[in-house]
Coordinates of C-alpha atoms in Angstrom, one line a residue:
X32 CA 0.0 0.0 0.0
X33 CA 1.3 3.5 -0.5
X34 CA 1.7 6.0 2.3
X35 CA -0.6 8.1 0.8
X36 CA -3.3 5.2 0.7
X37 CA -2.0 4.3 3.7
X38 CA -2.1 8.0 5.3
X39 CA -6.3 8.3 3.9
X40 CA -6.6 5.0 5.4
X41 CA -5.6 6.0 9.2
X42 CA -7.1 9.3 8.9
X43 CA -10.7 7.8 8.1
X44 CA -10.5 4.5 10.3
X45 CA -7.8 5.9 13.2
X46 CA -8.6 9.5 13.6
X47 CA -12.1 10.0 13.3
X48 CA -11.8 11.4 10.0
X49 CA -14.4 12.2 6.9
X50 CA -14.2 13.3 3.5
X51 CA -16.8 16.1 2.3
X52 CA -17.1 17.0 -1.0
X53 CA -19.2 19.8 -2.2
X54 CA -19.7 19.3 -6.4
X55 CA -22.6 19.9 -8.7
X56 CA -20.2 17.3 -11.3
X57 CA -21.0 13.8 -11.3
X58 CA -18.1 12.6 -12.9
X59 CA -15.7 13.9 -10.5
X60 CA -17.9 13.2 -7.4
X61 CA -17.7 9.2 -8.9
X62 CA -14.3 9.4 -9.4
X63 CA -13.6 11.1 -5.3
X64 CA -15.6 7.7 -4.6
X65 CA -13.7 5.3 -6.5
X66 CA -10.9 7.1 -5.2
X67 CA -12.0 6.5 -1.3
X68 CA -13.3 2.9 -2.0
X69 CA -10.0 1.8 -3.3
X70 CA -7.7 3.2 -0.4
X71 CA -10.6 2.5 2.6
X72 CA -13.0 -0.1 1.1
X73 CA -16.6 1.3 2.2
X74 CA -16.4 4.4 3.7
X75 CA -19.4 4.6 5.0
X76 CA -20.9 8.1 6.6
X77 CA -17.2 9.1 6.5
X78 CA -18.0 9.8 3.0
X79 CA -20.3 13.1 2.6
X80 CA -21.4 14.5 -0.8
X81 CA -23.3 18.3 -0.7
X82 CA -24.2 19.9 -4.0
X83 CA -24.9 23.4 -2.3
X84 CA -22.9 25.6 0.1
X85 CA -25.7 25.6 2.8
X86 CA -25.3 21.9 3.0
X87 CA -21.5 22.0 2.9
X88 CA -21.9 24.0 5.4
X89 CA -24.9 21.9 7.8
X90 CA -22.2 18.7 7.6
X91 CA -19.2 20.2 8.4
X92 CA -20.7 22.0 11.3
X93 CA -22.1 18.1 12.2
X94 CA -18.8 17.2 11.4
X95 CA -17.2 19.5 14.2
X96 CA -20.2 18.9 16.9
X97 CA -19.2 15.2 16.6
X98 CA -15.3 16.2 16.7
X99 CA -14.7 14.7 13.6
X100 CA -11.9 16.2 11.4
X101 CA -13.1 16.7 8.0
X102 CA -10.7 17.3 4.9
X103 CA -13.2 19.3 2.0
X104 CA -12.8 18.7 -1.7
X105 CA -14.4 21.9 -2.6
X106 CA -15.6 22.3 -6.7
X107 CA -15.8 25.7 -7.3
X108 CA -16.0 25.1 -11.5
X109 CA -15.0 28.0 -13.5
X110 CA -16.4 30.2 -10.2
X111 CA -14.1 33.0 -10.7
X112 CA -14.3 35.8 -8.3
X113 CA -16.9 33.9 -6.5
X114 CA -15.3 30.9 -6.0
X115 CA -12.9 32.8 -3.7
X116 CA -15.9 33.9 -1.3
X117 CA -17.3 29.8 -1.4
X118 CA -13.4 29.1 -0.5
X119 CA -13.2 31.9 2.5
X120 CA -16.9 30.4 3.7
X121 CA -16.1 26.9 3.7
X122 CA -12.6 27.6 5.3
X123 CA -14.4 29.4 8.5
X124 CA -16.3 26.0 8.9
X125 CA -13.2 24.0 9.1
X126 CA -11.6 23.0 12.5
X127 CA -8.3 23.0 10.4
X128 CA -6.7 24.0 7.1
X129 CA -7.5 20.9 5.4
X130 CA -9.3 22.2 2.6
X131 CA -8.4 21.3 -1.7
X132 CA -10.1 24.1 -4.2
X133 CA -11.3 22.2 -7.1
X134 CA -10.7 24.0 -10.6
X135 CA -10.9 24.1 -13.9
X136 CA -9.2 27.3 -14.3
X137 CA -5.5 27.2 -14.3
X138 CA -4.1 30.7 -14.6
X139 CA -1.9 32.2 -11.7
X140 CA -3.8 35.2 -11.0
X141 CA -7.1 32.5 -10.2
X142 CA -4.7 29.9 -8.2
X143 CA -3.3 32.8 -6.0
X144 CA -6.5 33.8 -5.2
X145 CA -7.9 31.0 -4.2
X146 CA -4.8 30.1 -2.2
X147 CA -4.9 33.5 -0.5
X148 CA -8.9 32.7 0.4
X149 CA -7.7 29.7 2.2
X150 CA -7.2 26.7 -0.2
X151 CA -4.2 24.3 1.6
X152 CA -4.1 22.5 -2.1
X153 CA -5.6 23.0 -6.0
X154 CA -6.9 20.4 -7.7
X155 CA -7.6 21.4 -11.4
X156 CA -9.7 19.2 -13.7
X157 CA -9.5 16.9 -15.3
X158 CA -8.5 14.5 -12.9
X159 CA -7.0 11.0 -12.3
X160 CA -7.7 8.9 -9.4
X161 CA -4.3 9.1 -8.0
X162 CA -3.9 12.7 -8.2
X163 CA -7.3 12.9 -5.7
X164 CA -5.6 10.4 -3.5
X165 CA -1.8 12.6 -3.2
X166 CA -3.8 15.8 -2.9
X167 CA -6.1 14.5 -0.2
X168 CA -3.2 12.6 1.8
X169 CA -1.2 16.3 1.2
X170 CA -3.6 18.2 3.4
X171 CA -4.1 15.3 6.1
X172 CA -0.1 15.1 6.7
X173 CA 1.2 18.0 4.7
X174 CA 5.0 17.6 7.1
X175 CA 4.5 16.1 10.8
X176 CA 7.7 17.5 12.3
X177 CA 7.3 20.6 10.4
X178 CA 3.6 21.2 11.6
X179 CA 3.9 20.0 15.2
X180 CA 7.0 22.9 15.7
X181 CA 5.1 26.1 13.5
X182 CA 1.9 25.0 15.5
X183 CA 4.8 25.4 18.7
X184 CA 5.7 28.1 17.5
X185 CA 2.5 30.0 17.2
X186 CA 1.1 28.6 20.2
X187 CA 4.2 30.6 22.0
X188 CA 3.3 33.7 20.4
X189 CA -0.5 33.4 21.3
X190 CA 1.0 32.9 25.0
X191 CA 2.9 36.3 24.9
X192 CA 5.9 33.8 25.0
X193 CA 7.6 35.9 22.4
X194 CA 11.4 34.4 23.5
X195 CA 9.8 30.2 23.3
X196 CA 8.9 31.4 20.1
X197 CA 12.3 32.5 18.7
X198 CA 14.0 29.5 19.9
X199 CA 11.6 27.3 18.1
X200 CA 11.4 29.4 14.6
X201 CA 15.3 28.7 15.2
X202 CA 14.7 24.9 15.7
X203 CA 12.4 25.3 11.8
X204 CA 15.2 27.1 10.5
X205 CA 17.4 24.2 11.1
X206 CA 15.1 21.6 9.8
X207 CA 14.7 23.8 6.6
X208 CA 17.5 25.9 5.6
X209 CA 15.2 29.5 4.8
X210 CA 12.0 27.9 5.6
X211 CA 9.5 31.2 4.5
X212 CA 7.4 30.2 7.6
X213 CA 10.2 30.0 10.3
X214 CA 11.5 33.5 9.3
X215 CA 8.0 34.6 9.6
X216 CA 7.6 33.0 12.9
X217 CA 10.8 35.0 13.8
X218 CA 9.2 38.1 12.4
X219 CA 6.2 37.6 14.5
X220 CA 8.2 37.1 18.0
X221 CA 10.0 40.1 16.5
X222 CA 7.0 42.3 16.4
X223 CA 5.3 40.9 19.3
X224 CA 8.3 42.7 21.4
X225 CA 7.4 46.0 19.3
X226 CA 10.8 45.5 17.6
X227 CA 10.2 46.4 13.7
X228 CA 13.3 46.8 12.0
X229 CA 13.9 43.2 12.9
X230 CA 10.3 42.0 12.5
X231 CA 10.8 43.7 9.2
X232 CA 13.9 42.4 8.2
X233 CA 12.5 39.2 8.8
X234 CA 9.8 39.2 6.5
X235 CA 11.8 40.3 3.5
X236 CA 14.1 37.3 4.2
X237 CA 11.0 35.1 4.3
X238 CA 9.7 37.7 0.9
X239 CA 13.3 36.4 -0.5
X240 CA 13.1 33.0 0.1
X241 CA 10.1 32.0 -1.6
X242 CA 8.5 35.3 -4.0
X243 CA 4.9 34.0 -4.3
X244 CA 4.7 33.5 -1.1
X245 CA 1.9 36.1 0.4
X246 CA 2.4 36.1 4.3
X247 CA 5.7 37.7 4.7
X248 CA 4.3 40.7 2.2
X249 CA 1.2 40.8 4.3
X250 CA 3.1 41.5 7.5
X251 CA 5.1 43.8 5.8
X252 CA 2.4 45.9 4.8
X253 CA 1.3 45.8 8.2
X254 CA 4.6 46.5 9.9
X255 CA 4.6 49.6 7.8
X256 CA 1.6 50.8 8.2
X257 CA 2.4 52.4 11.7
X258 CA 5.6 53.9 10.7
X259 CA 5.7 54.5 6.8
X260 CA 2.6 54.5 4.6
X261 CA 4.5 55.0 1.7
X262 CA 6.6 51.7 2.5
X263 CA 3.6 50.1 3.3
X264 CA 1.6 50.7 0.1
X265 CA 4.9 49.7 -1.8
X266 CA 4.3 46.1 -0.6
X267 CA 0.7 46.1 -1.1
X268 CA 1.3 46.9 -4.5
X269 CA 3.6 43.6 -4.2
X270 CA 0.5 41.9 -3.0
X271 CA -1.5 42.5 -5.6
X272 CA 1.3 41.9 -8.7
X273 CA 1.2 38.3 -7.5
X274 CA -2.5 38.0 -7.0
X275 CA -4.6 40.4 -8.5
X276 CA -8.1 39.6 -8.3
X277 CA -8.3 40.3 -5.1
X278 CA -11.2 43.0 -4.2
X279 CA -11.1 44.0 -0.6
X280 CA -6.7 45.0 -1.8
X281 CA -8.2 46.9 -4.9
X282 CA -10.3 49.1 -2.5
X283 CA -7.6 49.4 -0.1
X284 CA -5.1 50.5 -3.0
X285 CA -7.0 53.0 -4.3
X286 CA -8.2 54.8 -1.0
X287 CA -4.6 55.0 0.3
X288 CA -3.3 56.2 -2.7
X289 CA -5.8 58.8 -3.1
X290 CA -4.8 59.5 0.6
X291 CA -1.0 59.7 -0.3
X292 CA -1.8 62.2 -3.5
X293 CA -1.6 59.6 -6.5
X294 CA -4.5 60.4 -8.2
X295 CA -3.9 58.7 -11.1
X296 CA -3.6 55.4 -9.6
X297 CA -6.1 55.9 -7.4
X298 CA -8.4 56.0 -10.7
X299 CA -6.9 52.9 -12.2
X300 CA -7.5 50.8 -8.9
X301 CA -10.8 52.3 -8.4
X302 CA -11.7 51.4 -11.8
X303 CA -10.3 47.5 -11.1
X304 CA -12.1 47.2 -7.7
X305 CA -15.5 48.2 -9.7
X306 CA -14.9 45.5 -12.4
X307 CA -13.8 42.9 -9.9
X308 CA -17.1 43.9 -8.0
X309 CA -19.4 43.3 -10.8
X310 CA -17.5 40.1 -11.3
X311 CA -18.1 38.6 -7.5
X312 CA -21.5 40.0 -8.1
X313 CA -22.1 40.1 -4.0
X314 CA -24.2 42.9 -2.4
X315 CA -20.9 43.1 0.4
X316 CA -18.8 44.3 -2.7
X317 CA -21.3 46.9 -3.8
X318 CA -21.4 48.2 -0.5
X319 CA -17.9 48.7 0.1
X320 CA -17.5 49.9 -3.5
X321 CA -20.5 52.5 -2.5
X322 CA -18.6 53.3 0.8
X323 CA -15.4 54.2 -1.6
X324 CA -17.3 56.2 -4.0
X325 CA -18.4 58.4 -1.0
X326 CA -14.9 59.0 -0.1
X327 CA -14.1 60.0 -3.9
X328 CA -16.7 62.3 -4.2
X329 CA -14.3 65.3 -3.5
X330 CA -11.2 63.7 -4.5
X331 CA -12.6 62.5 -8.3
X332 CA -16.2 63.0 -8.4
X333 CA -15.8 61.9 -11.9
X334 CA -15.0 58.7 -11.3
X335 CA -17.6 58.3 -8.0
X336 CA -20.2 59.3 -10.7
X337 CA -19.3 56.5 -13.2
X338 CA -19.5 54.3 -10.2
X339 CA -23.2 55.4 -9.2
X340 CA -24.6 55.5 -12.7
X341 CA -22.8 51.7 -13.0
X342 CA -24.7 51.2 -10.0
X343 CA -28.1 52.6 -11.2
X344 CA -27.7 50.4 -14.6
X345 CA -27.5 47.4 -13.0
X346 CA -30.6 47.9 -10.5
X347 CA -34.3 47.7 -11.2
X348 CA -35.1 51.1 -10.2
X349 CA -37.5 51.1 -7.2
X350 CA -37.9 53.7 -5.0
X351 CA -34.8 52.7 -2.4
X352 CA -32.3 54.0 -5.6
X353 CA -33.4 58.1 -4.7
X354 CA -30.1 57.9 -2.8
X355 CA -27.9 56.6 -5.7
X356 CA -29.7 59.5 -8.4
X357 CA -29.5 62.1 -5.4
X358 CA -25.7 61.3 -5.0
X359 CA -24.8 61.1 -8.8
X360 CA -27.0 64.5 -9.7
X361 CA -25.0 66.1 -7.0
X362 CA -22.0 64.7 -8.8
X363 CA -23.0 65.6 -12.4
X364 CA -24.1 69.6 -11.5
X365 CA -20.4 69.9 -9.7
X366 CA -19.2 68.9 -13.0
X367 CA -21.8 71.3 -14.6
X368 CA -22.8 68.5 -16.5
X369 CA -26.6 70.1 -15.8
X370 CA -28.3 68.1 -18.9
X371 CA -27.1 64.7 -17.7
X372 CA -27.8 66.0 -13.9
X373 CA -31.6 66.5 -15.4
X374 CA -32.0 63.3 -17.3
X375 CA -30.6 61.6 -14.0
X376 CA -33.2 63.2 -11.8
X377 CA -36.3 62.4 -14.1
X378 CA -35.2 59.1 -13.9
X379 CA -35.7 59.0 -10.4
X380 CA -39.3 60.8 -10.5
X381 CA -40.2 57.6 -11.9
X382 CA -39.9 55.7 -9.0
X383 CA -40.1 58.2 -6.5
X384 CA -42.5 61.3 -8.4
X385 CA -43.3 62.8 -5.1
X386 CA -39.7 62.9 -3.3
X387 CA -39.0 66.2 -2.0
X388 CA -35.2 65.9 -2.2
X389 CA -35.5 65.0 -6.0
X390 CA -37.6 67.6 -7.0
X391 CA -35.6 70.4 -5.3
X392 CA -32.4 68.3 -7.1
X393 CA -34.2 68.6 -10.0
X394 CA -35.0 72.2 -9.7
X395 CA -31.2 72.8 -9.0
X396 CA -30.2 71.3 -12.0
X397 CA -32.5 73.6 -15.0
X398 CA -31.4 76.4 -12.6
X399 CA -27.7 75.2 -13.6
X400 CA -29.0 75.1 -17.3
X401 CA -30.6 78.6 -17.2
X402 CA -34.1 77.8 -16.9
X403 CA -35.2 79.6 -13.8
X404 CA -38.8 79.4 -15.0
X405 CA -38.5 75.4 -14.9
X406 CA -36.3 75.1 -12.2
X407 CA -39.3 77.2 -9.7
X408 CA -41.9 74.7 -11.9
X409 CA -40.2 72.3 -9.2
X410 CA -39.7 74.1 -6.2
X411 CA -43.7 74.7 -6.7
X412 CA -44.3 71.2 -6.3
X413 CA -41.9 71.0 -3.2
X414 CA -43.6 73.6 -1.7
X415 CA -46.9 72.5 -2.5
X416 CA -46.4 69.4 -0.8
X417 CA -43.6 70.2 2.0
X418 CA -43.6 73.8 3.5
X419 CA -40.9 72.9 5.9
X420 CA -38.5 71.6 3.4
X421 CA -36.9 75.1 2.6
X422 CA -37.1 75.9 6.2
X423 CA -35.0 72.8 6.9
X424 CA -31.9 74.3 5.5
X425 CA -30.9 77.6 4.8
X426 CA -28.9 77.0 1.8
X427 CA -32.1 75.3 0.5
X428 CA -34.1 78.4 1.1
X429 CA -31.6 80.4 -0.6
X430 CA -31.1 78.6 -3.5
X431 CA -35.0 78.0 -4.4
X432 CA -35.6 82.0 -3.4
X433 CA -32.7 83.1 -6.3
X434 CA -34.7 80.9 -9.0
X435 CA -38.2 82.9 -7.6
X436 CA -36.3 85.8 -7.8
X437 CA -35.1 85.9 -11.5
X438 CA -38.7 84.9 -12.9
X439 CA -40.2 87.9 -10.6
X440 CA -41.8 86.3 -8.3
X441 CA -40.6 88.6 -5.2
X442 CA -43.2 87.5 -2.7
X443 CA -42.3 84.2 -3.1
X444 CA -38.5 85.0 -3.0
X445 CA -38.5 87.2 -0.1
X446 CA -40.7 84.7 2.2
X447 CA -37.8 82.3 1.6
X448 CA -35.2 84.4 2.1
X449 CA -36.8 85.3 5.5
X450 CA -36.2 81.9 6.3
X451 CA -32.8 82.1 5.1
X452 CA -31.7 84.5 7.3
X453 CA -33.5 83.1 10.6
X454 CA -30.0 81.2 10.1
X455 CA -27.9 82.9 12.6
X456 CA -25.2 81.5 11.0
X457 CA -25.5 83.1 7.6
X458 CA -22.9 85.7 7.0
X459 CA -22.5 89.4 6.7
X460 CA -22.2 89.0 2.7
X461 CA -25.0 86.9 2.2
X462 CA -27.5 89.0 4.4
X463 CA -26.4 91.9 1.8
X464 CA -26.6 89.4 -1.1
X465 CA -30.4 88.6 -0.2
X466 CA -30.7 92.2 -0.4
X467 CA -29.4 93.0 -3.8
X468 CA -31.6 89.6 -4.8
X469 CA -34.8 91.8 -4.1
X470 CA -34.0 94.9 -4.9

């Protein structure tokens, strides 16, 4: 028998193992029972098969209530972006990394990905029986001696036994000659003493010794943070050269560089997080992305327009959206884009014809255009239906009583204006500026 046979075999029968795999595909779900029959004979209820994520989910939670160790042969098809999300979700459930990503995607960018979600292995179809047995066997015993001193290791560090842990990352490093993961245990007992040119220094040894590896860059990022954002955003750039499809470091790249001054690429990772975010197709992306477009409002309203109009076009307009037209008519008249600003807002009459907010919006706008007369054609219907609205602010007031002022309406004008300045706080200027608006 081979040891991985022989490894499955113990893990199933010994240890109180199962196998779970979640596939939609026949033909490999066969094949992952072949495979198990061959190595275990009948395996029983230790061999689980889900075709959905919420079962996935309801056996390995049974699974872990019967202190069972599962290993999970996750399919995630040509998934994508949501694959990775399936991989994070199923990983969570786990009571330890033992989880193999099932692909049929192969490209780098994909494999990094899912790695970085939490895959411990890849298998990519099509597939041979043996191939499912070495994989499997991989994550049950990836390296004993290995494991038992990083789980040492980390145990220390979780203790606040920073000086334990340095002595066994030493012990790692002599059992592998520039092991990535003992020079980032030394990092960590490093930075747990609040030393960071060490911690550092250690993570770019562990960068060195393996390139793709993501950890080491991680903790760099984070090391920097505190002291140098510049430094830091250097190696989050790093991050995402090796894996780039992920969407939360997208985000993250283009708020701190807008923060830092680098517009441009703030554009160019704004525009990658939105396409990434239509990809996963989540409602969590779209609200980050719409927490993101807030902050680039004053930055590059530009751009936080394109995202709100991408927005709108994927939505059936109901009448929840006013916020999205509000924010993107806002957007357009800064731009004095007043025609788009008007087509925007009479799209949102249609699912919300009696919104006071629009209308006034809307009002705004064919001001901007020069159309005082159908700009106060507006403001009547706010007024008609909500007094209070222009008492609410006075900048409202002030803005509707310049439109009733330039089609001659004076009565109308001034009673706003007397709201206006009820506002203690509007200035010297202004008071003299509501003046010279009445005559």
């Amino acid at each position: 028998m081979r040891k991985s046979d022989h490894e499955i075999r113990n893990f199933l029968e010994k240890d109180n193992g199962a196998i779970v795999v979640m596939s939609s595909d026949e033909i490999f779900a066969d094949m992952v029972r072949q495979s198990a029959t061959k190595v275990a004979g009948d395996a029983g209820d230790r061999l689980s098969f889900c075709r959905s994520c919420a079962d996935m989910d309801e056996c390995l939670d049974g699974h872990a209530k019967d202190k069972r160790k599962s290993v999970l042969l996750c399919d995630v098809g040509t998934g994508g972006l949501q694959a990775a999300g399936i991989i994070r979700q199923a990983r969570i459930s786990l009571d330890a990394p033992r989880l193999v990503a099932v692909t049929a995607e192969t490209t780098r960018d994909v494999v990094s990905l899912y790695y970085e979600a939490g895959a411990s292995s890849i298998i990519t179809k099509p597939v041979s029986m043996d191939t499912i047995v070495e994989k499997v066997a991989g994550v049950i015993h990836p390296n004993n001696r290995l494991v038992e001193l990083v789980r040492d290791a980390q145990n220390a560090l979780a203790g606040g036994r920073t000086d334990e842990a340095r002595r066994v990352a030493a012990h790692v490093l002599r059992y592998k000659r520039n092991s990535p993961i003992g020079l980032m245990l030394l990092g960590d007992s490093f930075l747990a003493d609040g030393d960071d040119m060490k911690a550092m220094h250690a993570y770019e040894l562990a960068h060195g010794a393996s390139s793709l590896y993501l950890e080491p860059i991680k903790r760099l990022v984070e090391a920097n943070e505190r002291r140098d954002r510049a430094a830091a955003l250097f190696w989050l750039r790093k991050l995402d050269a090796i894996s780039p499809l992920n969407f939360d470091r997208k985000c993250r790249l283009a708020r701190d560089c807008a923060e830092l001054g680098e517009m441009p690429a703030a554009r160019e990772y704004f525009t990658e997080a939105m396409r990434l975010g239509r990809e996963e197709g989540q409602s969590d992306a779209s609200d980050r992305l719409m927490d993101l477009a807030r902050e680039f409002e004053s930055v590059a309203p530009d751009l936080a327009e394109t995202f709100y109009a991408t927005a709108l076009d994927k939505r059936r307009h109901c009448a929840s959206d006013v916020f999205l037209f509000n924010r993107r008519g806002i957007l357009l008249r800064r731009q004095g884009r007043f025609k788009d600003a008007i087509d925007n807002y009479m799209a949102a009459l249609r699912v919300a014809p009696d919104d006071s907010r629009v209308l006034y919006n809307l009002g705004l706008a064919w001001a901007g255009e020069g159309h005082p007369r159908k700009s106060v054609g507006y403001y009547d219907k706010v007024l008609a239906s909500d007094r209070e609205f222009a008492a609410s602010s006075a900048s409202i007031a002030w803005n509707m009583a310049g439109s009733y002022a330039r089609t001659g309406d004076k009565r109308t004008a001034q009673a706003l204006l007397c709201d206006a300045l009820a506002d203690e706080a509007i200035a010297e200027g202004e008071r003299f500026g509501a003046a010279v608006l009445l005559g």
